[in-house]
XYZ file of C-alpha atoms in Angstrom:
528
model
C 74.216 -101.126 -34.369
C 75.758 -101.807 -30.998
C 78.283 -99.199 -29.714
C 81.385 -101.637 -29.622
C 80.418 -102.257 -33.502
C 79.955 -98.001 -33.924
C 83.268 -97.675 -32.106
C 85.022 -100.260 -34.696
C 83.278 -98.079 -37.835
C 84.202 -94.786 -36.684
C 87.534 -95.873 -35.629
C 88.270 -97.671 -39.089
C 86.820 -94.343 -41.096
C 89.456 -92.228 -39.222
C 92.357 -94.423 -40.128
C 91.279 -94.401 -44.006
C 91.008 -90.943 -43.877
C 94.832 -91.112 -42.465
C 94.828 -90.531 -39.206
C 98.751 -91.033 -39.553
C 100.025 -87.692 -40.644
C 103.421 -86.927 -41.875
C 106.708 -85.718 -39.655
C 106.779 -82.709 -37.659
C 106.255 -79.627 -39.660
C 109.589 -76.695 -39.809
C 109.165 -74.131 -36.819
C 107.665 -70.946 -38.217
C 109.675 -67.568 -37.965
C 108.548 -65.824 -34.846
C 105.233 -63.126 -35.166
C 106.591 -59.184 -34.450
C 106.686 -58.764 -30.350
C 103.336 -56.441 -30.377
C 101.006 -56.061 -27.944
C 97.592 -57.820 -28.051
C 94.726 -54.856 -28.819
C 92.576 -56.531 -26.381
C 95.104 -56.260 -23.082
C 93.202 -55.484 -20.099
C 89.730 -56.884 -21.470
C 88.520 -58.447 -18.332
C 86.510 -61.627 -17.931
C 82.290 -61.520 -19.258
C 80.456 -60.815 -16.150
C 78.433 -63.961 -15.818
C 76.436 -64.185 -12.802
C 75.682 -67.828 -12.821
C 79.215 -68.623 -13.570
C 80.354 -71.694 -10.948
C 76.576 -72.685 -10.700
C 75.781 -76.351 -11.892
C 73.738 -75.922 -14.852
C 72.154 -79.608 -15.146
C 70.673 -78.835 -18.783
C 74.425 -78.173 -20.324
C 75.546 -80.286 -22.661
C 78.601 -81.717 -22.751
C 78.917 -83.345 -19.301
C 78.369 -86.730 -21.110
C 81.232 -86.672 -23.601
C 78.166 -87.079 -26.331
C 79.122 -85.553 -29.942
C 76.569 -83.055 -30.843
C 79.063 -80.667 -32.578
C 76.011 -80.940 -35.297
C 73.660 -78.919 -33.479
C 75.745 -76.668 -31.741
C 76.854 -75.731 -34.990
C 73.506 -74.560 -35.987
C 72.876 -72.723 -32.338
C 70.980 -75.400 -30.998
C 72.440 -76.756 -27.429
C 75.380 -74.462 -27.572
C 77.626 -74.791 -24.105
C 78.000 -72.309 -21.749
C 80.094 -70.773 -19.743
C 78.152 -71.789 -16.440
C 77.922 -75.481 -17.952
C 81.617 -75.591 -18.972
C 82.291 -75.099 -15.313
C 79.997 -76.917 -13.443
C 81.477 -79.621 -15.972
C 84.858 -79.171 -15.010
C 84.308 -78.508 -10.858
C 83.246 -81.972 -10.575
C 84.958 -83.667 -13.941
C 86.844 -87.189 -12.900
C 89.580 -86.112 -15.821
C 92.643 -88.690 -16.611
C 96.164 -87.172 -17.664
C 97.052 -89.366 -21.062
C 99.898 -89.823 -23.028
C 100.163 -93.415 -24.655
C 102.931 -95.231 -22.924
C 105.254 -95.550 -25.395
C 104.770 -92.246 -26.805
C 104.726 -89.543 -24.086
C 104.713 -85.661 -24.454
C 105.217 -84.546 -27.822
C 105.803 -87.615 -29.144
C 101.713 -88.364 -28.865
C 101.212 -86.670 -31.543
C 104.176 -87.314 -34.244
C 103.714 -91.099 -33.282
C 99.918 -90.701 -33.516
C 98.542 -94.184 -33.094
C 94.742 -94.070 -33.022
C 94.330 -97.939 -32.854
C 96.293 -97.620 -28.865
C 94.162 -94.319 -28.366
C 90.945 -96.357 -28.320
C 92.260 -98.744 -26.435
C 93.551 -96.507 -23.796
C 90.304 -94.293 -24.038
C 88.074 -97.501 -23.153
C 90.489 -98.043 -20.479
C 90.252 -94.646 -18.682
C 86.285 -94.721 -19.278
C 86.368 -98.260 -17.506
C 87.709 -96.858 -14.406
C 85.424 -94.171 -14.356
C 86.460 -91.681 -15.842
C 84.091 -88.657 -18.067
C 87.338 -86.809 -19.236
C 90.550 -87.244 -20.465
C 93.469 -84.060 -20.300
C 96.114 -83.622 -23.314
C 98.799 -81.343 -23.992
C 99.262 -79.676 -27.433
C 102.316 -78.674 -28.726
C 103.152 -75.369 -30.958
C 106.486 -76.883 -31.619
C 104.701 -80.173 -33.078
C 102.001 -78.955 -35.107
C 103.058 -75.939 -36.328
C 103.332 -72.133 -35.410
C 102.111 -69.521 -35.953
C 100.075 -71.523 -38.702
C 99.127 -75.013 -37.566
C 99.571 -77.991 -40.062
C 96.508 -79.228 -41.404
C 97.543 -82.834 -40.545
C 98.246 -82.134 -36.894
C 94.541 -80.485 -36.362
C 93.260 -83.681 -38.124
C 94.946 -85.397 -35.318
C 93.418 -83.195 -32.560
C 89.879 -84.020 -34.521
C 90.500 -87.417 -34.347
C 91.580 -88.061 -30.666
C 88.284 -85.880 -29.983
C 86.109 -88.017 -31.879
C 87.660 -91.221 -30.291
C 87.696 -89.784 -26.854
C 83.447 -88.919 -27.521
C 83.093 -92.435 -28.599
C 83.904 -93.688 -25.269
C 81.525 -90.769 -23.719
C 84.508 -88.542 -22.605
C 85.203 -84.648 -22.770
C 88.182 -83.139 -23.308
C 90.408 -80.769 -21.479
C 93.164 -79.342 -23.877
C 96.496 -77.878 -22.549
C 98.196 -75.259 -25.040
C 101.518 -74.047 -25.158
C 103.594 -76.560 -23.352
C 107.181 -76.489 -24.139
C 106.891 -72.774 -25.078
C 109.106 -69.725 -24.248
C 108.703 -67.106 -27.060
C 106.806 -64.938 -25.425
C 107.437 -62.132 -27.429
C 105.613 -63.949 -30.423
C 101.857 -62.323 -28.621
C 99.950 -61.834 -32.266
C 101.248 -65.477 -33.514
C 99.793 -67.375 -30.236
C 96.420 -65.851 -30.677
C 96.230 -66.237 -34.142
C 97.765 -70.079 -33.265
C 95.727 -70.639 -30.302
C 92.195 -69.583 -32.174
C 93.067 -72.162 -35.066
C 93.558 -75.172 -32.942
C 90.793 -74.632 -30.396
C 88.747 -72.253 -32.679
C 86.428 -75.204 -34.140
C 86.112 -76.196 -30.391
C 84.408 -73.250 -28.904
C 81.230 -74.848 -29.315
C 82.082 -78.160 -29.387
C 80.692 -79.292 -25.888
C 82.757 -82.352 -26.436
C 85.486 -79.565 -25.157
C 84.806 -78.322 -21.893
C 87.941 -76.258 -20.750
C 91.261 -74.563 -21.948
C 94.629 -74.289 -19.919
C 96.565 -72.032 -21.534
C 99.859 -72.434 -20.091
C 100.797 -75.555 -18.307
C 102.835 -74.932 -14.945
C 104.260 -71.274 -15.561
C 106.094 -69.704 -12.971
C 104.642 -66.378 -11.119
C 107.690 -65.323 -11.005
C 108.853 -65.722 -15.054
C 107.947 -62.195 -16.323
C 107.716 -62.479 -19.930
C 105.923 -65.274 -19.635
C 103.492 -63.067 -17.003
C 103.105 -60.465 -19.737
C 102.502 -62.665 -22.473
C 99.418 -64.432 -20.347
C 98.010 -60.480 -19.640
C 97.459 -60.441 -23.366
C 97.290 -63.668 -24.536
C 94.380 -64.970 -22.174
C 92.016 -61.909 -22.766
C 92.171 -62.128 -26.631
C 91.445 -66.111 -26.429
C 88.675 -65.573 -24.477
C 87.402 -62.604 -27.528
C 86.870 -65.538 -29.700
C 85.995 -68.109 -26.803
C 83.829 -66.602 -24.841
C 82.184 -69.643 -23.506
C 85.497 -72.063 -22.726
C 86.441 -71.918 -19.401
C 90.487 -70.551 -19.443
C 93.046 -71.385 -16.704
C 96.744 -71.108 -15.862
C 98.719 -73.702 -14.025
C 101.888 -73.241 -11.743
C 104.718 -75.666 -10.884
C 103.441 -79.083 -9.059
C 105.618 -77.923 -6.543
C 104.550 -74.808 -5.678
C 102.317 -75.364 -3.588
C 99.508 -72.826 -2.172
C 101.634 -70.013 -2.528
C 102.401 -70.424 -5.895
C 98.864 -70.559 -6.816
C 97.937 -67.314 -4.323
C 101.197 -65.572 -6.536
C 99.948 -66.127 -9.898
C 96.579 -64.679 -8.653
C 98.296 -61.677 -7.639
C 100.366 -61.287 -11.033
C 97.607 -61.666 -13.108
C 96.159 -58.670 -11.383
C 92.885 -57.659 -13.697
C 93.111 -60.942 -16.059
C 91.262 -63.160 -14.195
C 91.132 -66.895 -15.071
C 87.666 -68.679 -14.922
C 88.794 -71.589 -12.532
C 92.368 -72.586 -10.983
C 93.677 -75.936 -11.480
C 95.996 -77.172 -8.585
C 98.431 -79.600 -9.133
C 99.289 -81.506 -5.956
C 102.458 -83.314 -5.508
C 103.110 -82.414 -1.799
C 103.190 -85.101 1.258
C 100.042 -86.842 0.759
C 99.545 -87.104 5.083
C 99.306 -82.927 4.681
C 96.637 -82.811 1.753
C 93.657 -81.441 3.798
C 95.992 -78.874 5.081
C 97.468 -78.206 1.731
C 94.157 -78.162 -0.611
C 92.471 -75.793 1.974
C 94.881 -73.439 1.849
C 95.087 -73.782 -1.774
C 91.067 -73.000 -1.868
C 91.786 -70.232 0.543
C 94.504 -68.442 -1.855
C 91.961 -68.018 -4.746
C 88.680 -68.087 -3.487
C 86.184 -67.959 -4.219
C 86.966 -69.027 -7.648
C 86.815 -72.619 -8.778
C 89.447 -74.723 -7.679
C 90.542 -77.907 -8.700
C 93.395 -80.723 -8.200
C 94.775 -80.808 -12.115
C 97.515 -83.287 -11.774
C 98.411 -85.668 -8.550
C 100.402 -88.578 -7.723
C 103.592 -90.625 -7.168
C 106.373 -92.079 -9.134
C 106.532 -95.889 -8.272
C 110.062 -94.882 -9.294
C 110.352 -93.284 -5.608
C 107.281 -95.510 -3.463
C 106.629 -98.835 -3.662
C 102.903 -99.337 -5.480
C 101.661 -99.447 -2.151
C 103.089 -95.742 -1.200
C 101.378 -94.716 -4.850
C 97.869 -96.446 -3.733
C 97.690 -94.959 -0.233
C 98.969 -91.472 -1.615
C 96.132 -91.166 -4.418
C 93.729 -92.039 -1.348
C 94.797 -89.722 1.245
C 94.639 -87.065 -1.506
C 91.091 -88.019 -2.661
C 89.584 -87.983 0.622
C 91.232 -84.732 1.298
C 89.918 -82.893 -1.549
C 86.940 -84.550 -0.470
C 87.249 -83.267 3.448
C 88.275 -80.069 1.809
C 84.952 -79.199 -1.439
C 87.358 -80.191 -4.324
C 84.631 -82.500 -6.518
C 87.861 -82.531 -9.366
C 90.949 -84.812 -8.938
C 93.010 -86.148 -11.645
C 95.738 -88.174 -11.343
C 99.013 -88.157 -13.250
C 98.617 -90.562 -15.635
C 97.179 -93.621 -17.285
C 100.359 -95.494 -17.607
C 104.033 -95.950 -17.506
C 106.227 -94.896 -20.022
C 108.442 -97.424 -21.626
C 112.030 -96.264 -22.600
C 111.963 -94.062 -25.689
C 109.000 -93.226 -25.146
C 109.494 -89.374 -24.159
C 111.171 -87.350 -26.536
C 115.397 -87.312 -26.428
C 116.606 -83.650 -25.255
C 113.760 -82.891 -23.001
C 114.407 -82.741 -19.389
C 111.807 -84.948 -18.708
C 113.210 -87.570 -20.487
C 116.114 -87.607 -18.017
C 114.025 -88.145 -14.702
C 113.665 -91.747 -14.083
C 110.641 -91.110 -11.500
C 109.209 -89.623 -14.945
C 108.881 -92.849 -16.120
C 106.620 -94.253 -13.578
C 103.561 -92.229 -12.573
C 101.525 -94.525 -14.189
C 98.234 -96.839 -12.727
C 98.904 -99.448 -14.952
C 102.523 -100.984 -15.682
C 103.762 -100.833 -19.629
C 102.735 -104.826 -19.648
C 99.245 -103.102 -19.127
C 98.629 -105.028 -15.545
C 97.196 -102.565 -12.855
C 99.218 -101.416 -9.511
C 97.182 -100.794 -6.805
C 96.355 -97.265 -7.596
C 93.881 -97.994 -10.199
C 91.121 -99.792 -7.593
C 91.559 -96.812 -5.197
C 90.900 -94.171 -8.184
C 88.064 -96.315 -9.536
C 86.734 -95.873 -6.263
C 87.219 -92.705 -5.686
C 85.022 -92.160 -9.387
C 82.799 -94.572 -8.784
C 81.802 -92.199 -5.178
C 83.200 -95.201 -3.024
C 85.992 -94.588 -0.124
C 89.154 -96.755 -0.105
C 89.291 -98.344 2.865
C 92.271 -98.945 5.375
C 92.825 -102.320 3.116
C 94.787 -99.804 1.377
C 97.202 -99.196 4.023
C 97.913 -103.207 4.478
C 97.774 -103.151 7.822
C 97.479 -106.993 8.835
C 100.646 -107.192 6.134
C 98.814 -110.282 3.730
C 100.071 -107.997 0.808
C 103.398 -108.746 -1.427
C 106.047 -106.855 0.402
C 107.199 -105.216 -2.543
C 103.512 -103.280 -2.961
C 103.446 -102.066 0.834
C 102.439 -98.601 1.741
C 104.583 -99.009 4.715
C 108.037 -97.389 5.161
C 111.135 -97.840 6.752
C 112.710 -95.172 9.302
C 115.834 -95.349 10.397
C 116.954 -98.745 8.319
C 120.698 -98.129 8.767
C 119.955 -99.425 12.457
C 116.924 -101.776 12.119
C 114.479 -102.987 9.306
C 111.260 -104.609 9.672
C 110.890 -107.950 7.405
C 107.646 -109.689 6.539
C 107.490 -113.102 7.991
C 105.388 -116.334 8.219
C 106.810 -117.740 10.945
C 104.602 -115.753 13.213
C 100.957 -113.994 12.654
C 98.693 -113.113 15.053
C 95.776 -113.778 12.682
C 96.006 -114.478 8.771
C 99.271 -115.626 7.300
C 102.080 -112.695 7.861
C 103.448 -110.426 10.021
C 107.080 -108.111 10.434
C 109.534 -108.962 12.425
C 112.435 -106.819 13.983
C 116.081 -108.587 14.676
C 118.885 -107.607 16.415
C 117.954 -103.658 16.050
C 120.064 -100.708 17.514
C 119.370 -96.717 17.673
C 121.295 -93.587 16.536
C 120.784 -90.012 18.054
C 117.737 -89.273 15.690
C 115.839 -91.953 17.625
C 114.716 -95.967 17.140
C 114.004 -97.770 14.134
C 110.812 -98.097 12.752
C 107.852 -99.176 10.275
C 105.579 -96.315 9.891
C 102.100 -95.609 8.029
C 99.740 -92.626 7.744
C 95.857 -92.969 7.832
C 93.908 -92.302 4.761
C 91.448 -90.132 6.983
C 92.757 -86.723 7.054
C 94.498 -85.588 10.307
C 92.303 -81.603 11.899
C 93.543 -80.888 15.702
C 91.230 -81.765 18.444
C 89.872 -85.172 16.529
C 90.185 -88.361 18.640
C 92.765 -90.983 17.723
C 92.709 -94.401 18.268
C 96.206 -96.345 17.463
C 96.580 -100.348 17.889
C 98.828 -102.961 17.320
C 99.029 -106.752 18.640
C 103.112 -107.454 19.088
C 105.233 -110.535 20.585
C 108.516 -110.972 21.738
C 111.124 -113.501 21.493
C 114.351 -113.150 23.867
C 113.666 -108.903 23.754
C 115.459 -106.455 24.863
C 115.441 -102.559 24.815
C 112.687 -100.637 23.348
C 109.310 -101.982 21.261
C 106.303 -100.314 21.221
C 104.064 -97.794 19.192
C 103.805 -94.596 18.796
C 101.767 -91.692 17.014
C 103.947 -88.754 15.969
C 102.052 -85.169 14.909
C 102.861 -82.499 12.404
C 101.732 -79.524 11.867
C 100.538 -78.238 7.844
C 104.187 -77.361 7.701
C 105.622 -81.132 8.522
C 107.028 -79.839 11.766
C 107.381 -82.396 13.898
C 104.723 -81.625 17.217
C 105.464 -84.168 19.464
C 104.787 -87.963 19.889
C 102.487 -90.409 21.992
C 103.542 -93.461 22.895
C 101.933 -96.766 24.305
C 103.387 -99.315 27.326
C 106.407 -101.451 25.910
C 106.408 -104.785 25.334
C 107.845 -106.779 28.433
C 111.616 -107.779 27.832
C 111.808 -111.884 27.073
C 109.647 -114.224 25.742
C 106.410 -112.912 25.238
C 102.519 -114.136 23.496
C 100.988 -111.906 21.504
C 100.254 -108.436 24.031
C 98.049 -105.315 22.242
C 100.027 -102.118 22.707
C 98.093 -99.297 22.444
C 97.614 -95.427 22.278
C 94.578 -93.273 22.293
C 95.365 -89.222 22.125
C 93.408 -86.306 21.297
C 95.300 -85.060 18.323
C 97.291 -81.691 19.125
C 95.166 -78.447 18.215
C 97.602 -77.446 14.395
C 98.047 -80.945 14.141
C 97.763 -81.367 10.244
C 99.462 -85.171 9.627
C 100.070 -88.204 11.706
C 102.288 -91.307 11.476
C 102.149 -94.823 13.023
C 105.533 -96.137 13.933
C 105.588 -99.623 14.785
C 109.200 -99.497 16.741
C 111.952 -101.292 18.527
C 115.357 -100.001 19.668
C 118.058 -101.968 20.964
C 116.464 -104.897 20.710
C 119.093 -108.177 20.964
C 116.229 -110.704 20.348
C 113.145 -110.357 18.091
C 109.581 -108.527 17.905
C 106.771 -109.492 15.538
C 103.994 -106.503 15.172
C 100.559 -107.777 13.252
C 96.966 -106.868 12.737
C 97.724 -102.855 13.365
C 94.547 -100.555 14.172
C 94.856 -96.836 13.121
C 91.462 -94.781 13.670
């Protein structure tokens, strides 16, 4: 039987076994506040824990639940890992059913669908978020584990693990005996499942949120009692940043997790910077990039393509073999639950790689290259400006007193390039296009910076310039290449080659002109 005929089987048996469960189940009272007998149990010495085990099953997504059942082939801890340090995982929700509502609006018909979609780009995992709140607490309903079955079963048909997120949306912390007991019955059938390959317990807690601290201390330990083999992690705010990360090492004291999962939402030019310190805060535990990317909501596509590149190559640069990106698609409106906070972000909306029409934005070639173990080239940084203006990665600065516009009525070679018009200055300085390589930016590196330019009529100030910043974004300084002549100009190549400054961390291209009366067209810009 051929495996898109399988797929159509398996996928038919689940709905007839009704794969559609009822409504969300009533909350359950909260357990008594006790503490968890097995506080302070500390993590199973394993020495060849973080070591690639290439005989552990599970790294294909392949369903052998069967024989791990009967102790044949049963993951370990070591292969869980080594799964996870180099796993190319997609965040999912369905796009018209985000957060919670992917599992009260189960659909497993646009779960396949999806599935097939994240496996085309690459992909050998897939990340979801349970909810206690959804399917049940302290008890789960039998209906809402059926669902978790069946989104693992669809997710192996398309040869992809799963990473499972508990306790999002959760705050009663006091309730320590009712998450354990909740925790072992939705991930209990799991433990050695190698379709499952890791557990994050709490999704972006704060360090600094004490009960939720204390619950972790005994929540974690007593998971990993009847999960001995699933790797177990903690997240902190996207925002956070390496420090975050570095304090919930420190809180957790003795409870150690068995990998840290990062999530990056920082400036994208700073990444290397960023990630290494991020390494440096918990090593040398397992590290990886959890959740990245950018609202179109905020960047044009373009912004979101170049920003999911910088960040791969980073993590790259930097011995991070896991990134996944946040998400699979746009969410249409409705789709994330009324009353959550979330709901009331518009950049919330649009994370996605693909539109909700299902066509792609750039993002999705540069993370199927990035899984497929191809770079993104500059291409991605439209820097001969052929692209549709509204994808650029490029970026205005200072628009109130000059804006670039792409034009056809000059290019120096294809069909386009950006003219500026009539421009002026303010005290913060001239106004400008700007970019930032894809290459990450380490002091002492040699940098190259190019662009062909013409003049029409020009007056005051067009060139380019490189400006550096350190892993803080403080501005360094800038270099700067010989101005355009005033007048009527042909096309003239400005230039600027620097050595970058010694805590340079991130780099921009500003393609510029000041008090200009008459025009300048930049094209066919160079950035090495």
């Amino acid at each position: 039987m051929s495996s898109d005929r399988f797929r159509a089987v398996a996928l038919s048996c689940l709905l007839t076994a009704g794969a559609l469960a009822p409504s969300v189940p009533a909350l359950a009272d909260d357990a008594p506040g006790d503490p968890a007998t097995t506080a302070g149990v500390s993590r199973p010495d394993d020495p060849a824990a973080g070591v690639k085990d290439p005989g552990a099953p599970g790294a294909a997504g392949v369903d052998d639940s069967a024989t791990s059942a009967a102790g044949v082939n049963s993951p370990t801890l070591a292969g869980r890992l080594a799964a996870v340090a180099d796993a190319k995982t997609m965040n999912y929700y369905p796009s018209g059913a985000g957060w919670s509502a992917m599992w009260t609006r189960f659909d497993a018909v646009q779960v396949d669908s999806d599935l097939a979609r994240i496996a085309a780009l690459g992909a050998d995992s897939v990340r979801i978020v349970v909810f206690p709140r959804v399917f049940g607490f302290p008890t789960p309903d039998p209906e809402y584990l059926d669902r978790l079955g069946d989104f693992i079963s669809i997710a192996a048909m398309h040869n992809l693990t799963v990473k499972l997120t508990l306790f999002d949306w959760w705050s009663r912390y006091k309730s320590v005996r009712g998450s354990v007991e909740w925790a072992e019955a939705v991930i209990g059938p799991y433990t050695d499942d190698p379709r499952v390959i890791a557990v994050e317990v709490k999704n972006e807690m704060s360090p600094e949120d004490e009960p939720a601290v204390r619950w972790v201390r005994h929540v974690l330990p007593a998971i990993r009692e009847f999960a001995p083999t699933m790797p177990l992690t903690v997240s902190v705010d996207g925002h956070a940043g390496p420090d975050g990360l570095a304090e919930l090492r420190d809180v957790l004291g003795d409870v150690r997790l068995d990998y840290y999962d990062y999530h990056f939402y920082g400036e994208s030019e700073q990444a290397l910077a960023d990630i290494r310190r991020a390494r440096a805060a918990v090593a040398p535990d397992l590290m990886v990039i959890g959740e990245t990317g950018l609202s179109t909501g905020v960047g044009s596509p373009g912004e979101q393509a170049a920003y999911l590149a910088r960040v791969f190559r980073a993590a790259a640069v930097a011995g991070v073999g896991s990134v996944s990106p946040w998400t699979l698609t746009d969410f249409s409106a409705g789709a994330i639950p009324a009353g959550s906070m979330v709901a009331t972000l518009p950049a919330q909306y649009q994370f996605g790689l693909y539109r909700t029409d299902g066509t792609a934005k750039p993002a999705a070639a540069v993370v199927r290259a990035a899984w497929r173990g191809t770079e993104s080239s500059d291409d991605v940084l439209d820097l001969s400006f052929e692209q549709d203006n509204d994808d650029s990665p490029w970026r205005d600065n200072l628009p109130e007193v000059g804006v670039a516009t792409q034009t056809t009525e000059y290019a120096h070679s294809g069909t386009h390039s950006v003219r500026f018009s009539d421009t002026g200055r303010d005290m913060r300085g001239l106004p400008s296009l700007r970019i930032s390589p894809v290459t990450p930016v380490r002091g002492g590196q040699e940098w190259s910076a190019s662009a062909w330019a013409r003049g029409e009529d020009a007056t005051g100030t067009n060139e380019i310039a490189l400006s550096w910043f350190d892993d803080e974004g403080r501005w360094i300084r800038q270099d700067r290449s010989a101005r355009l002549p005033h007048g009527t100009t042909d096309w003239t190549k400005l230039t600027v080659d620097v050595i970058a400054p010694d805590d340079a961390a991130g780099v921009q291209l500003h393609l510029k002109s000041g008090d200009n009366a008459g025009s300048v067209w930049f094209d066919d810009v160079s950035l090495s």
